[in-house]
Amino acid sequence: MALEHALLVSLREHPASGSELARRFAKSIGFFWSATHQQIYKVLHRMAADGWIEGDADQARTTYTLTPLGDQVLADWISSPTPPEKTRNDLAVKMRAASFGDRTHLLSELAELVAEHRIRLAHYEAMQRRDYPDPSTLIDHELDQYLVLRGGIRMEEYWISWLTEYLEAHS
């Protein structure tokens, strides 16, 4: 996925300025696709030049919205096939090779990673409780957002489980 598509999704959900998009990335989309403020602004300017978005400037900022062309680009991207994710995981290779080096450093790193994943899991679960108290009532876009959040929760549970299993096996 290109940053352009993540920005199109975010702007389709709600028009925003570059700084608002950066804050949104830090709170939601950024859990699945990260970008710096500088990258966001650079891509916004390119998207505006390509006619995908337009900016409405007021006194302090420019609020961007999708143009009909931007809506079409987003729809075309959603309809296009997504290749399967190719796994490249440095950590898994380190875990496999740990017996050839100093495992104590790796175990320490894994313990820190488990703690980070627990924090992220707690954050996702708090978002779920706050934003989706009754998932059975969700439809359309809200249901999609909820299901992506559930995917994030499951990913964090996976990482915690797998890294904990490795730690326990070597304790």
Short mmCIF file of C-alpha atoms in Angstrom, two decimals:
data_model
loop_
_atom_site.label_atom_id
_atom_site.label_comp_id
_atom_site.label_asym_id
_atom_site.label_seq_id
_atom_site.Cartn_x
_atom_site.Cartn_y
_atom_site.Cartn_z
CA MET A 1 0.00 0.00 0.00
CA ALA A 2 1.23 3.45 -0.76
CA LEU A 3 0.92 6.30 1.69
CA GLU A 4 -1.36 7.94 -0.86
CA HIS A 5 -3.98 5.25 -0.33
CA ALA A 6 -3.83 5.53 3.44
CA LEU A 7 -4.31 9.29 3.13
CA LEU A 8 -7.20 8.84 0.70
CA VAL A 9 -8.91 6.53 3.18
CA SER A 10 -8.38 8.97 6.03
CA LEU A 11 -9.61 11.96 4.01
CA ARG A 12 -12.62 9.98 2.75
CA GLU A 13 -13.53 9.32 6.37
CA HIS A 14 -13.19 12.99 7.27
CA PRO A 15 -11.64 16.03 5.53
CA ALA A 16 -8.56 17.23 7.40
CA SER A 17 -5.50 19.43 7.41
CA GLY A 18 -2.01 17.96 7.23
CA SER A 19 -1.52 18.34 10.98
CA GLU A 20 -4.87 16.66 11.69
CA LEU A 21 -3.90 13.78 9.40
CA ALA A 22 -0.60 13.40 11.26
CA ARG A 23 -2.49 13.21 14.58
CA ARG A 24 -4.91 10.65 13.11
CA PHE A 25 -2.01 8.57 11.90
CA ALA A 26 -0.59 8.59 15.42
CA LYS A 27 -3.90 7.39 16.87
CA SER A 28 -5.41 4.96 14.35
CA ILE A 29 -4.16 4.34 10.82
CA GLY A 30 -0.62 4.68 12.06
CA PHE A 31 -0.96 1.38 13.87
CA PHE A 32 -1.10 -0.26 10.45
CA TRP A 33 0.72 2.26 8.25
CA SER A 34 3.17 4.79 9.64
CA ALA A 35 4.32 8.07 8.17
CA THR A 36 6.15 11.16 9.39
CA HIS A 37 4.66 14.66 9.24
CA GLN A 38 7.12 15.47 6.46
CA GLN A 39 6.06 12.44 4.40
CA ILE A 40 2.37 13.28 4.86
CA TYR A 41 2.81 16.88 3.69
CA LYS A 42 4.95 15.87 0.71
CA VAL A 43 2.38 13.30 -0.43
CA LEU A 44 -0.55 15.69 0.15
CA HIS A 45 1.08 18.23 -2.18
CA ARG A 46 1.67 15.56 -4.81
CA MET A 47 -1.92 14.29 -4.50
CA ALA A 48 -3.23 17.86 -4.91
CA ALA A 49 -1.04 18.36 -7.98
CA ASP A 50 -2.41 15.09 -9.43
CA GLY A 51 -5.99 16.28 -8.82
CA TRP A 52 -6.87 13.60 -6.26
CA ILE A 53 -7.54 16.07 -3.46
CA GLU A 54 -8.23 19.76 -3.15
CA GLY A 55 -7.40 22.13 -0.35
CA ASP A 56 -9.62 24.77 1.17
CA ALA A 57 -7.35 27.29 2.85
CA ASP A 58 -8.62 29.39 5.73
CA GLN A 59 -6.59 31.72 7.96
CA ALA A 60 -4.42 29.11 9.67
CA ARG A 61 -4.53 25.89 7.67
CA THR A 62 -5.63 24.06 4.56
CA THR A 63 -8.32 21.40 4.88
CA TYR A 64 -8.11 18.69 2.24
CA THR A 65 -10.99 16.75 0.70
CA LEU A 66 -11.14 14.13 -2.03
CA THR A 67 -12.05 15.20 -5.55
CA PRO A 68 -14.14 12.93 -7.77
CA LEU A 69 -10.86 11.73 -9.29
CA GLY A 70 -9.57 10.93 -5.77
CA ASP A 71 -12.76 8.98 -5.04
CA GLN A 72 -12.20 7.00 -8.25
CA VAL A 73 -8.53 6.32 -7.44
CA LEU A 74 -9.58 5.03 -4.01
CA ALA A 75 -12.36 2.86 -5.48
CA ASP A 76 -9.96 1.44 -8.10
CA TRP A 77 -7.36 0.66 -5.43
CA ILE A 78 -9.95 -1.08 -3.21
CA SER A 79 -11.04 -3.19 -6.20
CA SER A 80 -7.52 -4.17 -7.24
CA PRO A 81 -6.01 -7.46 -6.02
CA THR A 82 -3.82 -7.30 -2.94
CA PRO A 83 -0.75 -9.53 -3.10
CA PRO A 84 -0.20 -11.75 -0.06
CA GLU A 85 2.08 -10.26 2.58
CA LYS A 86 5.62 -11.55 2.36
CA THR A 87 7.02 -12.20 5.78
CA ARG A 88 10.41 -10.72 6.52
CA ASN A 89 11.02 -10.87 10.21
CA ASP A 90 14.48 -10.08 11.58
CA LEU A 91 13.35 -11.08 15.05
CA ALA A 92 12.35 -14.59 13.95
CA VAL A 93 15.75 -15.08 12.33
CA LYS A 94 17.46 -13.89 15.52
CA MET A 95 15.34 -16.26 17.59
CA ARG A 96 16.28 -19.16 15.32
CA ALA A 97 19.98 -18.27 15.56
CA ALA A 98 20.07 -17.45 19.28
CA SER A 99 22.00 -20.61 20.18
CA PHE A 100 24.89 -19.33 18.04
CA GLY A 101 25.33 -16.15 20.09
CA ASP A 102 24.43 -14.48 23.36
CA ARG A 103 20.83 -15.46 24.03
CA THR A 104 20.59 -13.30 27.18
CA HIS A 105 20.51 -10.08 25.13
CA LEU A 106 17.83 -11.51 22.88
CA LEU A 107 15.73 -12.65 25.84
CA SER A 108 15.94 -9.16 27.30
CA GLU A 109 14.86 -7.67 23.98
CA LEU A 110 11.95 -10.12 23.75
CA ALA A 111 10.79 -9.22 27.26
CA GLU A 112 10.79 -5.55 26.29
CA LEU A 113 8.84 -6.33 23.13
CA VAL A 114 6.24 -8.29 25.09
CA ALA A 115 5.80 -5.25 27.35
CA GLU A 116 5.37 -2.96 24.31
CA HIS A 117 2.83 -5.31 22.74
CA ARG A 118 0.90 -5.47 26.04
CA ILE A 119 0.72 -1.66 26.09
CA ARG A 120 -0.52 -1.55 22.50
CA LEU A 121 -3.03 -4.34 23.21
CA ALA A 122 -4.38 -2.43 26.23
CA HIS A 123 -4.71 0.68 24.06
CA TYR A 124 -6.60 -1.22 21.34
CA GLU A 125 -8.88 -2.86 23.90
CA ALA A 126 -9.62 0.53 25.47
CA MET A 127 -10.48 1.88 22.01
CA GLN A 128 -12.79 -1.08 21.46
CA ARG A 129 -14.60 -0.53 24.77
CA ARG A 130 -14.88 3.23 24.19
CA ASP A 131 -15.80 3.30 20.50
CA TYR A 132 -17.67 0.02 20.01
CA PRO A 133 -19.58 -0.93 23.17
CA ASP A 134 -22.12 -2.93 21.15
CA PRO A 135 -20.51 -4.32 17.97
CA SER A 136 -23.72 -6.15 17.02
CA THR A 137 -25.23 -2.80 15.97
CA LEU A 138 -22.42 -1.85 13.59
CA ILE A 139 -22.86 -1.66 9.82
CA ASP A 140 -20.94 -0.38 6.81
CA HIS A 141 -17.92 1.79 7.57
CA GLU A 142 -18.19 1.53 11.37
CA LEU A 143 -18.21 -2.27 11.07
CA ASP A 144 -15.12 -2.12 8.84
CA GLN A 145 -13.30 0.10 11.35
CA TYR A 146 -14.25 -2.23 14.19
CA LEU A 147 -13.07 -5.33 12.34
CA VAL A 148 -9.71 -3.71 11.53
CA LEU A 149 -9.35 -2.83 15.21
CA ARG A 150 -10.15 -6.46 16.07
CA GLY A 151 -7.40 -7.50 13.66
CA GLY A 152 -4.99 -5.25 15.53
CA ILE A 153 -6.05 -6.79 18.83
CA ARG A 154 -5.51 -10.29 17.48
CA MET A 155 -2.08 -9.35 16.10
CA GLU A 156 -0.99 -8.04 19.49
CA GLU A 157 -2.32 -11.19 21.19
CA TYR A 158 -0.35 -13.27 18.68
CA TRP A 159 2.92 -11.41 19.33
CA ILE A 160 2.48 -11.63 23.10
CA SER A 161 1.70 -15.34 22.92
CA TRP A 162 4.55 -16.26 20.58
CA LEU A 163 7.24 -14.19 22.29
CA THR A 164 6.09 -15.35 25.73
CA GLU A 165 6.26 -18.97 24.58
CA TYR A 166 9.87 -18.44 23.47
CA LEU A 167 10.77 -16.67 26.72
CA GLU A 168 9.19 -19.40 28.86
CA ALA A 169 10.93 -22.14 26.88
CA HIS A 170 14.29 -20.52 27.66
CA SER A 171 13.69 -19.57 31.28
#
